[in-house]
mmCIF file of C-alpha atoms in Angstrom:
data_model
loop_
_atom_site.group_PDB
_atom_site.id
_atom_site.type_symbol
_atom_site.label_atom_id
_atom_site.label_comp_id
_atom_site.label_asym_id
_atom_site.label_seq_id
_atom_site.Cartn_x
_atom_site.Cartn_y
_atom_site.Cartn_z
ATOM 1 C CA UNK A 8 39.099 15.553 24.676
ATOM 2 C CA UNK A 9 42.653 16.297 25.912
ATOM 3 C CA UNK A 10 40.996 15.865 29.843
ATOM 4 C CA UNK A 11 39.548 12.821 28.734
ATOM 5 C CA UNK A 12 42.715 10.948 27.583
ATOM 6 C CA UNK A 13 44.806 12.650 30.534
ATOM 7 C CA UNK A 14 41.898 10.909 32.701
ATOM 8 C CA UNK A 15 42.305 7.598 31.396
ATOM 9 C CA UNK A 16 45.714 7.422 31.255
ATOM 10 C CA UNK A 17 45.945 8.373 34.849
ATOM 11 C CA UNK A 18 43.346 6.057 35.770
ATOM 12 C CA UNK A 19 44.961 3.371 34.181
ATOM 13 C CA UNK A 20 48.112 3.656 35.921
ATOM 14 C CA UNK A 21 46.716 4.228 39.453
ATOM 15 C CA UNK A 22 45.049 1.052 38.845
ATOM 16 C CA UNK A 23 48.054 -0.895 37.740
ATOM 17 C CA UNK A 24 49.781 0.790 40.732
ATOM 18 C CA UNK A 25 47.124 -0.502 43.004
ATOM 19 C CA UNK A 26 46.860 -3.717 41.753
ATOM 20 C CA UNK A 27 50.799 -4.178 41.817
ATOM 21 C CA UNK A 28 50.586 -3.349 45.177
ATOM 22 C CA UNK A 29 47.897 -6.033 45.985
ATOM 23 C CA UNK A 30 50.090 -8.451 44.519
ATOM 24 C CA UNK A 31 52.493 -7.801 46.725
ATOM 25 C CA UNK A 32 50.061 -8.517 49.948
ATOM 26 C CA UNK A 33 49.650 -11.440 47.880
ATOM 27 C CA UNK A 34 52.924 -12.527 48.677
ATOM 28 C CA UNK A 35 53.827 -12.476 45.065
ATOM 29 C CA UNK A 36 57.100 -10.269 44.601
ATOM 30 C CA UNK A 37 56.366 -10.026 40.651
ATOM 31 C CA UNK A 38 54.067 -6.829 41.985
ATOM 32 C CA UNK A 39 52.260 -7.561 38.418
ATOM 33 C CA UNK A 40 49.675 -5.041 38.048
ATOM 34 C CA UNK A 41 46.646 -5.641 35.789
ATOM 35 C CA UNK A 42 43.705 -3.440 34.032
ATOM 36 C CA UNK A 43 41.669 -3.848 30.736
ATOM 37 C CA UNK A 44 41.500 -1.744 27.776
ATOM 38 C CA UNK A 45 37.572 -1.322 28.878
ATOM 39 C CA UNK A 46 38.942 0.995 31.756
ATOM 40 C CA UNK A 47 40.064 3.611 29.978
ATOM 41 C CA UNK A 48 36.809 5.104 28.751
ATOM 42 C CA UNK A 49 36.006 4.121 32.058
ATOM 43 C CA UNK A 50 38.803 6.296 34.188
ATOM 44 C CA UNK A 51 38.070 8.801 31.488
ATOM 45 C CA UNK A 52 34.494 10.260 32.297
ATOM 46 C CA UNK A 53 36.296 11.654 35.175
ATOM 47 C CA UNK A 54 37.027 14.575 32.912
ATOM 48 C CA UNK A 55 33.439 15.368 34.044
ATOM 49 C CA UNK A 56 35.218 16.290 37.309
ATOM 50 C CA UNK A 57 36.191 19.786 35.352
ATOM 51 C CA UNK A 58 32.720 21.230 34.190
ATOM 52 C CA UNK A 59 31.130 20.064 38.048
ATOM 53 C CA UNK A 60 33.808 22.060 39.294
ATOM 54 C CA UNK A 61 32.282 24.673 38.261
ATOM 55 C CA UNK A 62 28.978 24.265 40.433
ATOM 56 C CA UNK A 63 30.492 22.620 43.147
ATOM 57 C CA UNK A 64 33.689 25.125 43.944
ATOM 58 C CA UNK A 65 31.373 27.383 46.714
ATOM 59 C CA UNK A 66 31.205 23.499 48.921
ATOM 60 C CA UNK A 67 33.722 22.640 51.198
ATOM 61 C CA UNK A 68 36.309 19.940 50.173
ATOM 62 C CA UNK A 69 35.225 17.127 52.383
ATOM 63 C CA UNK A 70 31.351 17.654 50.742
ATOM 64 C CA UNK A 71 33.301 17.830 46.876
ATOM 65 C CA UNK A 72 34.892 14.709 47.810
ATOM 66 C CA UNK A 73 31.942 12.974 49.642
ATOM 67 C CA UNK A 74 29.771 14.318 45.334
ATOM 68 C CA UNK A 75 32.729 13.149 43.725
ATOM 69 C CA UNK A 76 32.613 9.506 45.545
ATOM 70 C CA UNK A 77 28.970 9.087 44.802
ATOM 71 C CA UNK A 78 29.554 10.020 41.202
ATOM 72 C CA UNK A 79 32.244 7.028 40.901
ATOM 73 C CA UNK A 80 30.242 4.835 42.963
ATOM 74 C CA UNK A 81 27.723 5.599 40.228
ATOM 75 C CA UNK A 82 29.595 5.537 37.635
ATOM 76 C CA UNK A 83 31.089 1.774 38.434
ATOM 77 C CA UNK A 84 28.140 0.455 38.988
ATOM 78 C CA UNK A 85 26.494 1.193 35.752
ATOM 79 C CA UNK A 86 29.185 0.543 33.898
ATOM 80 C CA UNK A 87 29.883 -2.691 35.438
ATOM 81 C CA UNK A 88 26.255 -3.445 34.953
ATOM 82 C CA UNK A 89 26.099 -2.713 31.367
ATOM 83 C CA UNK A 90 29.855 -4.763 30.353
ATOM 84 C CA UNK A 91 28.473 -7.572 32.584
ATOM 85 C CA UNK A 92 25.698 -7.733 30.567
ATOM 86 C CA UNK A 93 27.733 -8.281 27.386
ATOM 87 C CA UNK A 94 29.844 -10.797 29.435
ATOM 88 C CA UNK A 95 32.905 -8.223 28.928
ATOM 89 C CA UNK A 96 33.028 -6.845 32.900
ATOM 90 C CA UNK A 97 36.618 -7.120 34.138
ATOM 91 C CA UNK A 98 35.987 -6.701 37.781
ATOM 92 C CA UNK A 99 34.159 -8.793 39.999
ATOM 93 C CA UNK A 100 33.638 -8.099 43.468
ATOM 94 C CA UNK A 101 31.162 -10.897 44.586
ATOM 95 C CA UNK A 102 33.870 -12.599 46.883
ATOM 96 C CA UNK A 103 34.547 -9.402 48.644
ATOM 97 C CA UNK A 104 33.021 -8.111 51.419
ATOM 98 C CA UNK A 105 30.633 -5.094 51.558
ATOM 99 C CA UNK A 106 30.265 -5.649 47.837
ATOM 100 C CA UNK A 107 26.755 -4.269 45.893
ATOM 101 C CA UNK A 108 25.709 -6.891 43.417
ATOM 102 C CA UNK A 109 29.615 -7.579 42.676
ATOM 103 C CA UNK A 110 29.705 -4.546 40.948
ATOM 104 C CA UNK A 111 31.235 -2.221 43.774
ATOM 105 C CA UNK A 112 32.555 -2.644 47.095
ATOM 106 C CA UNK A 113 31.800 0.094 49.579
ATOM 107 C CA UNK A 114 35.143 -0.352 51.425
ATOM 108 C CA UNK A 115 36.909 1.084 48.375
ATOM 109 C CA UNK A 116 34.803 5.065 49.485
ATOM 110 C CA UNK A 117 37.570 6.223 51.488
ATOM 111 C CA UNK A 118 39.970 5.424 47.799
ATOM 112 C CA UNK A 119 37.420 6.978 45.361
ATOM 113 C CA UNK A 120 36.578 10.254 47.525
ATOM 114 C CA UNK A 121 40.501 10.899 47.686
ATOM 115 C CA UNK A 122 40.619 9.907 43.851
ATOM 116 C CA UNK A 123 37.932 12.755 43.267
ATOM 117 C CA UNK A 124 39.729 14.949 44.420
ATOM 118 C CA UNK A 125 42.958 14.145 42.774
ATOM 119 C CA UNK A 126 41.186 14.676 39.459
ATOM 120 C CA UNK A 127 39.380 17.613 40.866
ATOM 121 C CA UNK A 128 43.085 18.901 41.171
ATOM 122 C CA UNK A 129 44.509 17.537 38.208
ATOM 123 C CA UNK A 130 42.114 18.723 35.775
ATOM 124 C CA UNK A 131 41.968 22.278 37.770
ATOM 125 C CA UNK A 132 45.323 22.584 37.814
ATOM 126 C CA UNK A 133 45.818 21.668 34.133
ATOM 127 C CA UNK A 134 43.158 23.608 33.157
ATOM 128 C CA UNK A 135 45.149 26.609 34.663
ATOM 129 C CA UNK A 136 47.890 25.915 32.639
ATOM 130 C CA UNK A 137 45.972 26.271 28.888
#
């Protein structure tokens, strides 16, 4: 549970980060960053991350990260699906390019194979630690 929570919190925050930092591309200098309170859950099934470890430590980091992208990929598309079918999906991607049904954008792989493996290190590393 405690991976959970540290996921979501962390998630949360590197999306506020990132979206701050869109803002600013924007041109808006208010860097306001935005999420929703449906992303935590969301950012926290990457405690899953931990217990794969375990099968996927003998692979190479660039094939751990390549898993761990799919997995995201994955897991943002079917959750996307499912809120959007309650009306309650806070992204939209249909405007972007190389989006999948507005649900994902496949520009975004290079961010969620290096946000894999942060996890894969957080979680490791504070795994260590108990």
């Amino acid at each position: 549970m405690f991976a959970f929570i540290k996921c979501g919190l962390i998630g949360w925050g590197m999306e506020i980060l990132w979206t701050g930092l869109g803002s600013l591309i924007h041109g808006d200098g208010k860097l306001m960053g935005q999420s929703s309170l449906w992303m935590f859950p969301i950012y926290g099934m990457a405690a899953l991350i931990l217990p794969a470890y375990q099968f996927l430590k003998p692979l190479n980091i660039v094939l751990r990260g390549l898993i761990y992208m799919v997995c995201i990929f994955t897991a943002e598309y079917l959750t996307g699906f499912f809120l959007r079918s309650l009306n309650l999906c806070p992204w939209d991607y249909s405007l972007e390019p190389w989006n999948i049904n507005g649900l994902i954008r496949l520009d975004y792989a290079p961010l969620w194979f290096l946000a894999g493996l942060f996890f894969e290190w957080m979680l490791c590393r504070s795994s260590a630690l108990l």
